[in-house]
Coordinates of C-alpha atoms and ligand atoms in Angstrom, one line a residue:
M92 CA 8.1 -3.1 11.3
K93 CA 8.2 -3.2 7.5
T94 CA 5.1 -3.7 5.3
I95 CA 5.1 -5.4 1.9
V96 CA 2.0 -5.1 -0.2
A97 CA 1.5 -7.2 -3.4
N98 CA -0.8 -5.5 -5.9
W99 CA -1.6 -8.3 -8.3
K100 CA -3.9 -6.0 -10.3
M101 CA -5.8 -8.0 -13.0
Q102 CA -2.9 -10.4 -13.6
L103 CA -3.7 -13.6 -11.7
G104 CA -6.7 -15.9 -11.8
I105 CA -7.9 -17.9 -8.8
R106 CA -5.6 -20.9 -9.3
E107 CA -2.5 -18.7 -9.8
S108 CA -3.4 -16.6 -6.8
V109 CA -3.8 -19.6 -4.6
A110 CA -0.5 -21.0 -5.8
L111 CA 1.4 -17.8 -5.2
A112 CA -0.2 -17.3 -1.7
K113 CA 0.7 -20.9 -0.8
A114 CA 4.3 -20.3 -2.0
T115 CA 4.5 -17.1 0.1
L116 CA 3.2 -18.9 3.2
L117 CA 5.8 -21.6 2.8
Y118 CA 8.5 -19.1 2.2
V119 CA 7.9 -17.2 5.5
R120 CA 7.2 -20.3 7.6
G121 CA 9.4 -20.6 10.6
K122 CA 11.2 -17.3 9.8
K123 CA 12.1 -15.1 12.8
H124 CA 11.1 -11.6 11.6
I125 CA 8.3 -11.6 9.2
P126 CA 7.2 -8.3 7.7
E127 CA 3.6 -7.4 7.5
I128 CA 2.7 -8.9 4.1
V129 CA -0.6 -7.9 2.4
L130 CA -1.7 -9.8 -0.7
C131 CA -4.2 -7.9 -3.0
P132 CA -5.6 -10.3 -5.5
S133 CA -8.7 -9.6 -7.6
F134 CA -12.1 -9.9 -5.9
V135 CA -12.7 -13.4 -7.4
S136 CA -9.9 -14.9 -5.4
F137 CA -10.9 -13.6 -1.9
H138 CA -12.9 -16.7 -1.1
D139 CA -10.1 -19.2 -1.7
L140 CA -7.4 -17.0 -0.2
K141 CA -9.4 -16.2 2.9
K142 CA -9.4 -19.9 3.8
M143 CA -5.7 -20.2 3.3
I144 CA -4.1 -17.1 4.7
V145 CA -6.3 -15.2 7.1
N146 CA -5.1 -15.7 10.7
K147 CA -1.7 -16.9 9.3
S148 CA 1.2 -14.6 8.7
L149 CA -0.3 -13.0 5.6
H150 CA -3.1 -10.4 5.3
L151 CA -5.7 -10.1 2.5
G152 CA -6.0 -6.7 0.8
S153 CA -8.4 -5.4 -1.8
Q154 CA -7.4 -3.2 -4.8
D155 CA -10.4 -1.0 -4.3
V156 CA -13.7 -0.4 -2.4
S157 CA -16.9 1.3 -3.2
S158 CA -17.5 4.8 -1.9
K159 CA -21.0 3.8 -1.0
P160 CA -22.0 1.6 1.9
N161 CA -24.6 -0.4 -0.1
G162 CA -27.4 0.0 -2.7
M163 CA -27.9 0.0 -6.5
F164 CA -24.3 0.3 -7.7
T165 CA -23.8 -2.3 -10.3
G166 CA -20.3 -3.8 -10.2
D167 CA -19.3 -2.1 -6.9
V168 CA -18.1 -4.0 -3.8
C169 CA -18.6 -2.2 -0.5
A170 CA -16.4 -2.2 2.6
K171 CA -18.8 -4.5 4.5
M172 CA -18.6 -7.2 1.8
L173 CA -14.8 -6.9 1.8
K174 CA -14.7 -7.4 5.6
E175 CA -16.9 -10.4 5.2
S176 CA -14.5 -11.8 2.6
G177 CA -11.6 -11.7 5.1
V178 CA -10.1 -8.4 3.8
S179 CA -8.2 -6.3 6.3
H180 CA -6.4 -3.7 4.0
V181 CA -7.7 -1.7 1.0
L182 CA -5.7 0.2 -1.6
I183 CA -7.5 3.5 -2.3
G184 CA -6.8 6.0 -5.1
H185 CA -4.3 3.9 -7.0
S186 CA -3.3 5.9 -10.0
E187 CA -4.7 3.3 -12.4
R188 CA -8.1 3.8 -10.8
R189 CA -7.7 7.6 -10.9
V190 CA -6.9 7.4 -14.6
F191 CA -9.0 4.5 -15.9
S192 CA -11.9 4.7 -13.5
T193 CA -13.6 7.6 -11.8
D194 CA -11.6 8.1 -8.7
T195 CA -11.5 11.8 -8.0
N196 CA -10.0 13.1 -4.7
E197 CA -13.6 13.6 -3.4
K198 CA -14.6 10.0 -4.2
I199 CA -11.3 8.8 -2.7
S200 CA -12.2 10.6 0.5
L201 CA -15.5 8.8 0.7
K202 CA -13.8 5.5 0.0
I203 CA -11.5 6.1 2.9
Q204 CA -14.4 6.9 5.2
S205 CA -16.3 3.8 4.1
A206 CA -13.2 1.6 4.7
L207 CA -12.7 3.1 8.2
E208 CA -16.3 2.6 9.1
E209 CA -15.8 -1.2 8.7
S210 CA -12.5 -1.1 10.5
L211 CA -10.6 -1.8 7.3
I212 CA -7.1 -0.3 6.9
P213 CA -7.0 2.1 4.0
I214 CA -3.8 2.5 2.0
L215 CA -4.1 5.8 0.3
C216 CA -2.0 6.0 -2.9
V217 CA -0.7 9.4 -4.0
G218 CA 1.9 10.5 -6.5
E219 CA 2.8 13.0 -9.2
T220 CA 3.0 12.5 -13.0
K221 CA 6.3 13.1 -14.8
E222 CA 5.1 16.3 -16.2
E223 CA 4.1 17.6 -12.7
R224 CA 7.5 16.6 -11.4
L225 CA 9.4 18.3 -14.2
N226 CA 7.3 21.5 -13.7
G227 CA 8.2 21.6 -10.0
K228 CA 4.6 20.8 -9.0
M229 CA 5.2 17.6 -7.0
E230 CA 4.8 19.2 -3.6
I231 CA 1.5 21.0 -4.5
V232 CA 0.2 17.8 -6.1
L233 CA 0.9 15.7 -3.1
K234 CA -0.6 18.3 -0.8
T235 CA -3.7 18.6 -2.8
Q236 CA -4.1 14.8 -3.1
L237 CA -3.6 14.3 0.7
R238 CA -5.7 17.2 1.9
S239 CA -8.6 16.6 -0.3
A240 CA -8.6 12.8 0.3
L241 CA -8.4 13.3 4.0
Q242 CA -10.9 16.0 4.4
N243 CA -13.7 14.9 6.8
V244 CA -11.7 11.8 7.7
V245 CA -11.6 11.1 11.4
L246 CA -8.8 8.8 12.6
K247 CA -8.7 7.0 15.9
K248 CA -5.8 8.5 17.9
D249 CA -4.2 5.1 18.7
K250 CA -4.3 3.8 15.1
S251 CA -1.8 4.0 12.2
F252 CA -2.5 5.5 8.9
Y253 CA -1.0 4.1 5.6
V254 CA 0.0 6.1 2.6
A255 CA 1.7 4.7 -0.5
Y256 CA 3.8 7.2 -2.4
E257 CA 3.7 6.0 -6.0
P258 CA 5.0 8.4 -8.6
V259 CA 2.8 7.7 -11.6
W260 CA 5.8 7.7 -13.9
A261 CA 7.5 5.0 -11.9
I262 CA 4.6 2.6 -12.0
G263 CA 5.4 -0.3 -14.4
S264 CA 8.2 1.7 -16.1
G265 CA 11.4 0.3 -14.6
E266 CA 12.2 3.9 -13.6
T267 CA 12.3 5.1 -10.0
P268 CA 13.4 8.3 -8.2
L269 CA 16.7 8.1 -6.4
V270 CA 16.4 6.6 -2.9
D271 CA 17.4 10.0 -1.4
E272 CA 14.6 11.7 -3.3
I273 CA 12.1 9.1 -2.1
V274 CA 13.2 9.6 1.5
K275 CA 12.8 13.4 1.1
T276 CA 9.3 12.9 -0.4
H277 CA 8.3 10.6 2.5
M278 CA 9.5 13.3 5.0
L279 CA 7.4 15.8 3.1
I280 CA 4.3 13.5 3.1
R281 CA 4.8 12.9 6.9
E282 CA 4.9 16.7 7.4
I283 CA 1.7 17.2 5.4
L284 CA 0.0 14.4 7.3
L285 CA 1.0 16.0 10.6
E286 CA -0.6 19.2 9.5
I287 CA -3.8 17.4 8.8
F288 CA -3.7 15.3 11.9
P289 CA -1.8 17.4 14.5
L290 CA -2.6 15.1 17.4
F291 CA -0.8 12.2 15.7
Q292 CA 2.9 11.1 16.2
K293 CA 5.1 11.0 13.1
D294 CA 5.6 7.3 13.4
Q295 CA 1.9 6.6 13.3
F296 CA 2.0 7.3 9.6
I297 CA 3.1 4.2 7.7
I298 CA 4.5 5.5 4.4
L299 CA 5.2 2.9 1.7
Y300 CA 7.0 3.4 -1.6
G301 CA 5.6 2.0 -4.8
G302 CA 6.6 2.1 -8.5
S303 CA 9.0 -0.4 -10.1
V304 CA 10.1 -2.0 -6.9
N305 CA 12.0 -5.2 -7.7
D306 CA 14.5 -7.6 -6.2
Q307 CA 17.4 -5.3 -7.2
N308 CA 16.2 -2.2 -5.5
A309 CA 14.0 -3.5 -2.6
Y310 CA 16.8 -3.7 0.0
S311 CA 18.1 -0.2 -0.6
L312 CA 14.6 1.1 -0.1
L313 CA 13.6 -1.0 2.9
R314 CA 16.8 -0.2 4.8
E315 CA 15.8 3.4 5.0
S316 CA 13.8 4.2 8.2
E317 CA 11.7 6.7 6.4
I318 CA 10.5 4.0 4.1
N319 CA 8.1 1.9 6.1
G320 CA 7.5 -0.6 3.3
V321 CA 6.9 -1.2 -0.3
L322 CA 3.9 -1.6 -2.6
V323 CA 4.9 -4.0 -5.4
G324 CA 3.1 -4.6 -8.7
S325 CA 4.8 -6.5 -11.5
A326 CA 7.5 -8.0 -9.4
S327 CA 4.9 -9.4 -6.9
V328 CA 3.6 -11.9 -9.4
K329 CA 7.1 -13.3 -10.2
L330 CA 7.8 -15.8 -7.4
H331 CA 11.5 -15.4 -7.4
Q332 CA 11.5 -11.6 -7.3
W333 CA 8.6 -11.6 -4.8
T334 CA 10.4 -13.9 -2.3
S335 CA 13.6 -12.0 -2.8
I336 CA 11.8 -8.7 -1.8
I337 CA 10.4 -10.4 1.3
D338 CA 13.9 -11.6 2.0
S339 CA 15.2 -8.0 1.9
A340 CA 12.6 -7.0 4.4
M341 CA 13.5 -9.9 6.7
S342 CA 17.2 -8.9 6.5
V343 CA 16.4 -5.4 7.4
L344 CA 14.3 -6.5 10.4
D345 CA 17.0 -8.9 11.5
Q346 CA 19.6 -6.1 11.4
Q347 CA 17.3 -3.8 13.3
E348 CA 17.1 -6.4 16.1
E349 CA 20.9 -6.6 16.2
I350 CA 21.1 -2.8 16.6
I351 CA 18.6 -2.8 19.5
Ligands
LIG1012 P1 4.9 -1.7 -10.4 O1 3.4 -1.3 -9.9 O2 5.6 -2.3 -9.2 O3 4.6 -2.7 -11.5 O4 5.5 -0.5 -10.8 C1 3.2 -0.8 -8.6 C2 1.7 -0.4 -8.5 O5 1.1 -0.1 -9.5 O6 1.2 -0.4 -7.3

């Protein structure tokens, strides 16, 4: 399976979100091998998108979740409310929330636990800054982010766990690491996850790559077995690029079937 997540950030209003979701539904209709597609609009679009896409071939994702289950937290949206809105997946710890909001590793850990309690699927985002990379600190940064976010997290043994590797410097910049480097980093992340959850199998970890994914590089990323999918920002709001990325995933899935 391949997973494609669209992170629409604060870019689309309700009408635009509905139009793009509709176009995506039409695009995949009747196709043989459809990847797991998760659309993450802003909160205000959940209501309209729930009616359209839930129980079809698309899933609804949230860009964040409160670390608290309920209470006096102005502006927060808790996991239970997301569930009620038709959400199945939640991005947690996106670098924009780590930088512009107050997402510390400890808070991220609580968010993951909140999501899991409501049977939502967390997608934990991790990644190093350019400076950390240049100073040879990538490995330690990823270890720290994963270990502290996953402390106290209990996973069901038969479930998958999603991580998005998003180098901060690659987000929205047009720059990406080489595919080989991404593959190596995914292997490293898988090893760290196995240390944290020793009873899991390697393939229970779904590791996505995010950061300047577009129609030009999607295929070369998705054809790698270590890369279980992609998390797409800017290119996910441009219909032509978005459908072309979905197309790349479908081609890879078609080829996988031929090999089997
Ligand atoms: P980008 O964003 O594809 O525009 O780099 C990815 C993300 O922020 O998740």
